[in-house]
Short mmCIF file of C-alpha atoms in Angstrom, two decimals:
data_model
loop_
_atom_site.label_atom_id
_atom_site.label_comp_id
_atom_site.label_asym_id
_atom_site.label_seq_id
_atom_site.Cartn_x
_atom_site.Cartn_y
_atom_site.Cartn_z
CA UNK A 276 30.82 -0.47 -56.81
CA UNK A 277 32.99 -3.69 -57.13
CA UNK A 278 33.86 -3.47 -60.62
CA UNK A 279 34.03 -6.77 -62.65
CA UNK A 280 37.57 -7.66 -63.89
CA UNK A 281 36.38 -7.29 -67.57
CA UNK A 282 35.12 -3.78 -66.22
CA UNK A 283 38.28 -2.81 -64.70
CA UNK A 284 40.71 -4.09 -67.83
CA UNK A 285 38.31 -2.62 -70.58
CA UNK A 286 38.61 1.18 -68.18
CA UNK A 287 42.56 0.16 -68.03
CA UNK A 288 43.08 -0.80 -71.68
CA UNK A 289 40.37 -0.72 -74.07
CA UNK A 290 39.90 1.65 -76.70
CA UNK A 291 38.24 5.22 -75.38
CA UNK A 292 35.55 6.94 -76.99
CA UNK A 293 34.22 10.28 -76.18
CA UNK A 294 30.60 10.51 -75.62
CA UNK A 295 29.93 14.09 -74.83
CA UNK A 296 32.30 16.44 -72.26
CA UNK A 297 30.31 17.14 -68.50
CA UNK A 298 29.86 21.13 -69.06
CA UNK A 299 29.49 21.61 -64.79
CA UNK A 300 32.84 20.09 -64.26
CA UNK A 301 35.68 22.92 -63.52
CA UNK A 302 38.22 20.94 -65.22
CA UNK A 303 37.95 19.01 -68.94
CA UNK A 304 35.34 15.82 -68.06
CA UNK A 305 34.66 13.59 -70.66
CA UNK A 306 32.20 10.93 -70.68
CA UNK A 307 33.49 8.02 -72.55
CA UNK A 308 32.85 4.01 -73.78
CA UNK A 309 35.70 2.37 -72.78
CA UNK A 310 35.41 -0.71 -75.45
CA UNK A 311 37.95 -4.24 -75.32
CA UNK A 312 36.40 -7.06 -76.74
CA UNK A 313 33.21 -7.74 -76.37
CA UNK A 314 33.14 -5.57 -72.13
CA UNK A 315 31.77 -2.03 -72.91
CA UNK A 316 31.63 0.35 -70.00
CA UNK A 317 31.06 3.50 -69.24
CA UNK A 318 34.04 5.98 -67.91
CA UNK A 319 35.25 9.54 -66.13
CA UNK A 320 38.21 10.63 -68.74
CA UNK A 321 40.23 13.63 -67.11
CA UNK A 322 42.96 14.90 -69.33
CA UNK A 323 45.84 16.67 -67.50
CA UNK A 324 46.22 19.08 -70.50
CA UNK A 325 42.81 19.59 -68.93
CA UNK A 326 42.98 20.59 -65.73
CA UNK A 327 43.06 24.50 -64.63
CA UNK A 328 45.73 25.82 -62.45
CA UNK A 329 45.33 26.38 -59.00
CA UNK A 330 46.95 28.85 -56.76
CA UNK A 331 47.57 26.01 -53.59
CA UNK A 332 48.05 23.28 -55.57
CA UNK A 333 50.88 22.05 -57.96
CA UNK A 334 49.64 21.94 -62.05
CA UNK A 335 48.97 19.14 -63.40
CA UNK A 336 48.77 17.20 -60.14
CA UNK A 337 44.97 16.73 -60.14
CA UNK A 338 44.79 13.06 -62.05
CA UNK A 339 47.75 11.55 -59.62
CA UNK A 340 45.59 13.22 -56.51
CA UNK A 341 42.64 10.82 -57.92
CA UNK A 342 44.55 7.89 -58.11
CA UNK A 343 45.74 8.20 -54.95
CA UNK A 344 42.68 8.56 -53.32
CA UNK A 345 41.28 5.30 -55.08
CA UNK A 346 44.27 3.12 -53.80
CA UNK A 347 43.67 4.59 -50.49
CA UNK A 348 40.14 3.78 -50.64
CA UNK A 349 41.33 0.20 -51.33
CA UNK A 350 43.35 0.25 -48.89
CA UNK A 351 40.61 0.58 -46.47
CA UNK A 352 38.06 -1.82 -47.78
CA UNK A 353 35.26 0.91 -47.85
CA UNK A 354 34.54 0.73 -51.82
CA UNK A 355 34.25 4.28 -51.86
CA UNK A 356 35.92 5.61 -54.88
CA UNK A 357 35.00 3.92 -58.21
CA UNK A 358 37.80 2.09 -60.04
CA UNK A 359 40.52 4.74 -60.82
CA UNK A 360 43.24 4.88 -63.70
CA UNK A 361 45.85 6.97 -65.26
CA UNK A 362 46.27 5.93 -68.83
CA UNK A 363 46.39 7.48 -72.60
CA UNK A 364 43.18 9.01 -73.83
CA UNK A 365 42.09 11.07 -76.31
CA UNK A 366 43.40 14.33 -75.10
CA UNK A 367 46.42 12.52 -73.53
CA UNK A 368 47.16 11.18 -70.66
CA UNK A 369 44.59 11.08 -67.84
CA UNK A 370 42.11 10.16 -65.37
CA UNK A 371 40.11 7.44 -66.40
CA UNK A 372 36.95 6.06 -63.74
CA UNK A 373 34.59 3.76 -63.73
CA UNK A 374 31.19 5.46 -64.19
CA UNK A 375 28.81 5.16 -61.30
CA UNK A 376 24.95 4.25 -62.12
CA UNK A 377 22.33 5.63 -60.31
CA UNK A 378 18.91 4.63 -59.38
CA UNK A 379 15.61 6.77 -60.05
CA UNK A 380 13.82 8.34 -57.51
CA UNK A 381 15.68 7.63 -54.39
CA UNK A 382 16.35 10.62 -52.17
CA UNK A 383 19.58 12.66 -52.61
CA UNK A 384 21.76 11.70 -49.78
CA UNK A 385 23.05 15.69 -49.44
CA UNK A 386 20.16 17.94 -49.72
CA UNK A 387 18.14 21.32 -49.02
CA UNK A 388 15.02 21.53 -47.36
CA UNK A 389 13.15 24.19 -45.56
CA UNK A 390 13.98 24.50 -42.04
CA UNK A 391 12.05 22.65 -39.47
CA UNK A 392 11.59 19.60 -42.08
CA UNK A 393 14.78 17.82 -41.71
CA UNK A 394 13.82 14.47 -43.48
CA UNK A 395 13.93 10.70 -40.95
CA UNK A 396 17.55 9.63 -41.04
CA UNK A 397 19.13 12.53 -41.99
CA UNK A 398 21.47 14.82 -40.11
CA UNK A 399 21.51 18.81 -39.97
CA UNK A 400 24.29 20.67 -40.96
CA UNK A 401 24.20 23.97 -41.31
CA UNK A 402 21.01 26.90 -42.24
CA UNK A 403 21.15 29.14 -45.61
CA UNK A 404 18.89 31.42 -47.19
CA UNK A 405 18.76 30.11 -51.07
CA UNK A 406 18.27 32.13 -54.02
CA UNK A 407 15.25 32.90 -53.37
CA UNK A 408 15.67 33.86 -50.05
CA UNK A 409 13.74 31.02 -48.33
CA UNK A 410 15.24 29.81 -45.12
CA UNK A 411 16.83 26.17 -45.79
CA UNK A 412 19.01 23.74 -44.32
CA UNK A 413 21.78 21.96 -45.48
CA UNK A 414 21.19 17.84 -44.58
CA UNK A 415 22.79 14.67 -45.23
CA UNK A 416 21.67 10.84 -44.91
CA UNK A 417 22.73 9.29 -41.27
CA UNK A 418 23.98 6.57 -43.31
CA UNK A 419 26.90 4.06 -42.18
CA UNK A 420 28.69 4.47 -45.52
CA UNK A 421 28.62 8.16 -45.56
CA UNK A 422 29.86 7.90 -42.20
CA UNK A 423 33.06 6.18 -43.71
CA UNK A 424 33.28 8.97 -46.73
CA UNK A 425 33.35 11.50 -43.92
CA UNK A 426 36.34 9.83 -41.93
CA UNK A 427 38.15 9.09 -45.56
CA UNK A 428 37.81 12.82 -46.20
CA UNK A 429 39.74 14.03 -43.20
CA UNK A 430 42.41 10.95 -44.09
CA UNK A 431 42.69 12.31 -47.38
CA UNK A 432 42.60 15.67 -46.73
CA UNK A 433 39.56 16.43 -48.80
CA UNK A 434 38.98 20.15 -50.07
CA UNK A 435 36.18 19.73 -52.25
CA UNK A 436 33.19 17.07 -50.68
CA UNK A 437 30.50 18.85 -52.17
CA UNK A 438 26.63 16.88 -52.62
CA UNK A 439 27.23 16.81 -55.99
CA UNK A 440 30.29 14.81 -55.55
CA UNK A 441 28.44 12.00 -53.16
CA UNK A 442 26.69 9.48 -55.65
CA UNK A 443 23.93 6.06 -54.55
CA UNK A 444 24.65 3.34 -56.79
CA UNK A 445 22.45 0.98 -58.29
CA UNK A 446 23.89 -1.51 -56.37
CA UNK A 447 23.24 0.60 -53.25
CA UNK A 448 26.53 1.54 -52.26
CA UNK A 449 27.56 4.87 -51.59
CA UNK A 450 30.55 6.37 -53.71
CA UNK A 451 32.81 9.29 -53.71
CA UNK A 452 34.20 11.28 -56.43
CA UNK A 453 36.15 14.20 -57.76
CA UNK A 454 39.37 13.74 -55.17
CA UNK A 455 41.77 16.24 -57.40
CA UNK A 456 42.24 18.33 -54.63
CA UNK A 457 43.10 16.10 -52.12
CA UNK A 458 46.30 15.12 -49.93
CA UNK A 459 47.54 18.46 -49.89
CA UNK A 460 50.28 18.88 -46.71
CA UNK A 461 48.19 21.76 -45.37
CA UNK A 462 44.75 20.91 -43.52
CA UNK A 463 42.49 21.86 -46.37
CA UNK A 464 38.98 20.36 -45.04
CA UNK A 465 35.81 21.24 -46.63
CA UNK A 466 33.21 18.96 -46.64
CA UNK A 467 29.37 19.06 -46.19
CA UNK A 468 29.22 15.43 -44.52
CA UNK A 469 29.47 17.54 -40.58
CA UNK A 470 26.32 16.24 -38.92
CA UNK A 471 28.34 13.85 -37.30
CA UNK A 472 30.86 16.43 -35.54
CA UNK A 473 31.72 15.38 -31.67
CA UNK A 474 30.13 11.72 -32.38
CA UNK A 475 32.70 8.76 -31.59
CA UNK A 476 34.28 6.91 -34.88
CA UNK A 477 33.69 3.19 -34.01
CA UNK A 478 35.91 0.62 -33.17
CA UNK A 479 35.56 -1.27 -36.50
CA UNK A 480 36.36 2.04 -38.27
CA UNK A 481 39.34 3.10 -36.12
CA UNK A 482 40.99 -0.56 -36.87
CA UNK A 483 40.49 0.20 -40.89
CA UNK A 484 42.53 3.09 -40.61
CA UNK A 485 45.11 1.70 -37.96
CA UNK A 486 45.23 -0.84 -40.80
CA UNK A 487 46.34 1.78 -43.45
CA UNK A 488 48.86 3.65 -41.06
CA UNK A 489 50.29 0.06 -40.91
CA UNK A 490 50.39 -0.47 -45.01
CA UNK A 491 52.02 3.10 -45.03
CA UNK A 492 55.14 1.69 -44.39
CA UNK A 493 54.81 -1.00 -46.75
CA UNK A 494 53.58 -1.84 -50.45
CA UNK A 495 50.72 1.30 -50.09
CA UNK A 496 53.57 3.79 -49.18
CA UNK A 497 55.06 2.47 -52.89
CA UNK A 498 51.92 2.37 -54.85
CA UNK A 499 51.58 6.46 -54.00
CA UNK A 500 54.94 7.38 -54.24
CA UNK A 501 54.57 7.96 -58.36
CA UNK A 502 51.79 10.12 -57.56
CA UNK A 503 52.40 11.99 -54.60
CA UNK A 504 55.45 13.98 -52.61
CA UNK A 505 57.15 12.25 -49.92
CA UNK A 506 55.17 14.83 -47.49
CA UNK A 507 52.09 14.57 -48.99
#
């Protein structure tokens, strides 16, 4: 989603209004209208007064974890995290992202289905029994731009790409979100985007992230040090 500039200034700066709080969320998740002018948009709000300690992870680290994977997302040219702020809300300081719309009645692109009916142009990962227990398997979409969220997951160090967090916008892009705990100095991988273990990352992928070991040692390496140790 390549947010507008009104879009991206209203999320940065105009006036936040809580529209209800997103119950399945572990942490406080607010949906608000972010209002300036005459731009209203819809938003992710995050407080850090929020967020619930974790045992691996510093407190109150969560927000600056989601920033950082936005500018690295940027840095790559993949579009895959929505617009990402930290800025005042209504619970304090916080996350604040651009909300991602979704279309109707298009497949999810990480699903269940019983085994032996692995959908065209989608990848097996793994076989569960589910609640009920029915034999099912785990699939994803063989889809170029979840190929790129998998490879920005291992960059990022990634310890929570669950479906839920793997969105198909309107515009048909495919977008990432909830990055809290992410960047962590200890390999921390868990992901359900795996159908594509042992496969070759292509050439134009490998020169995207050549490209952001490069802009590591320059303006990028700046933009994350507010949010991040020097080893993360």
């Amino acid at each position: 989603m390549t947010a507008a500039p009104d879009a991206r200034q209203a999320a940065r700066s105009g006036e936040l209004t809580l529209l209800g709080q997103i119950r399945s969320a572990s942490n406080a998740t607010f949906l608000c209208e972010a209002e300036l002018g005459e731009t209203r948009v819809h938003c992710v709000y995050k407080p850090v007064a929020g967020e619930q300690p974790l045992w691996d992870f510093p407190d109150g680290t969560l927000a600056d974890r989601e920033l950082a994977a936005y500018l690295v997302s940027e840095q790559l040219g993949w579009n895959i995290v929505p617009y990402t702020v930290i800025r005042p809300g209504p619970a304090g300081a916080g996350m604040v992202q651009l909300w991602v719309d979704q279309p109707d009645g298009e497949p999810d692109l990480v699903d269940l289905v019983p085994v032996g009916a692995v959908p065209p142009g989608y990848l097996p990962v793994l076989q569960a029994r589910d609640y009920a227990g029915a034999q099912v398997a785990l699939v994803h979409a063989d889809d170029p731009g979840l190929f790129r969220m998998a490879v920005f997951d291992v960059l990022i160090n990634n310890a929570d790409r669950k479906g839920g967090h793997v969105l198909r916008g309107v515009d048909g892009g495919v977008y990432g979100v909830d990055h809290g705990v992410s960047l962590h100095v200890h390999d921390k991988l868990r992901t359900v985007l795996w159908g594509w273990a042992g496969r070759r990352v292509d050439e134009p992928t490998l020169a995207a992230v050549t490209g952001l070991a490069e802009a590591l040692d320059g303006p990028l390496a700046e933009a994350l040090a507010g949010h991040l140790t020097a080893a993360e």
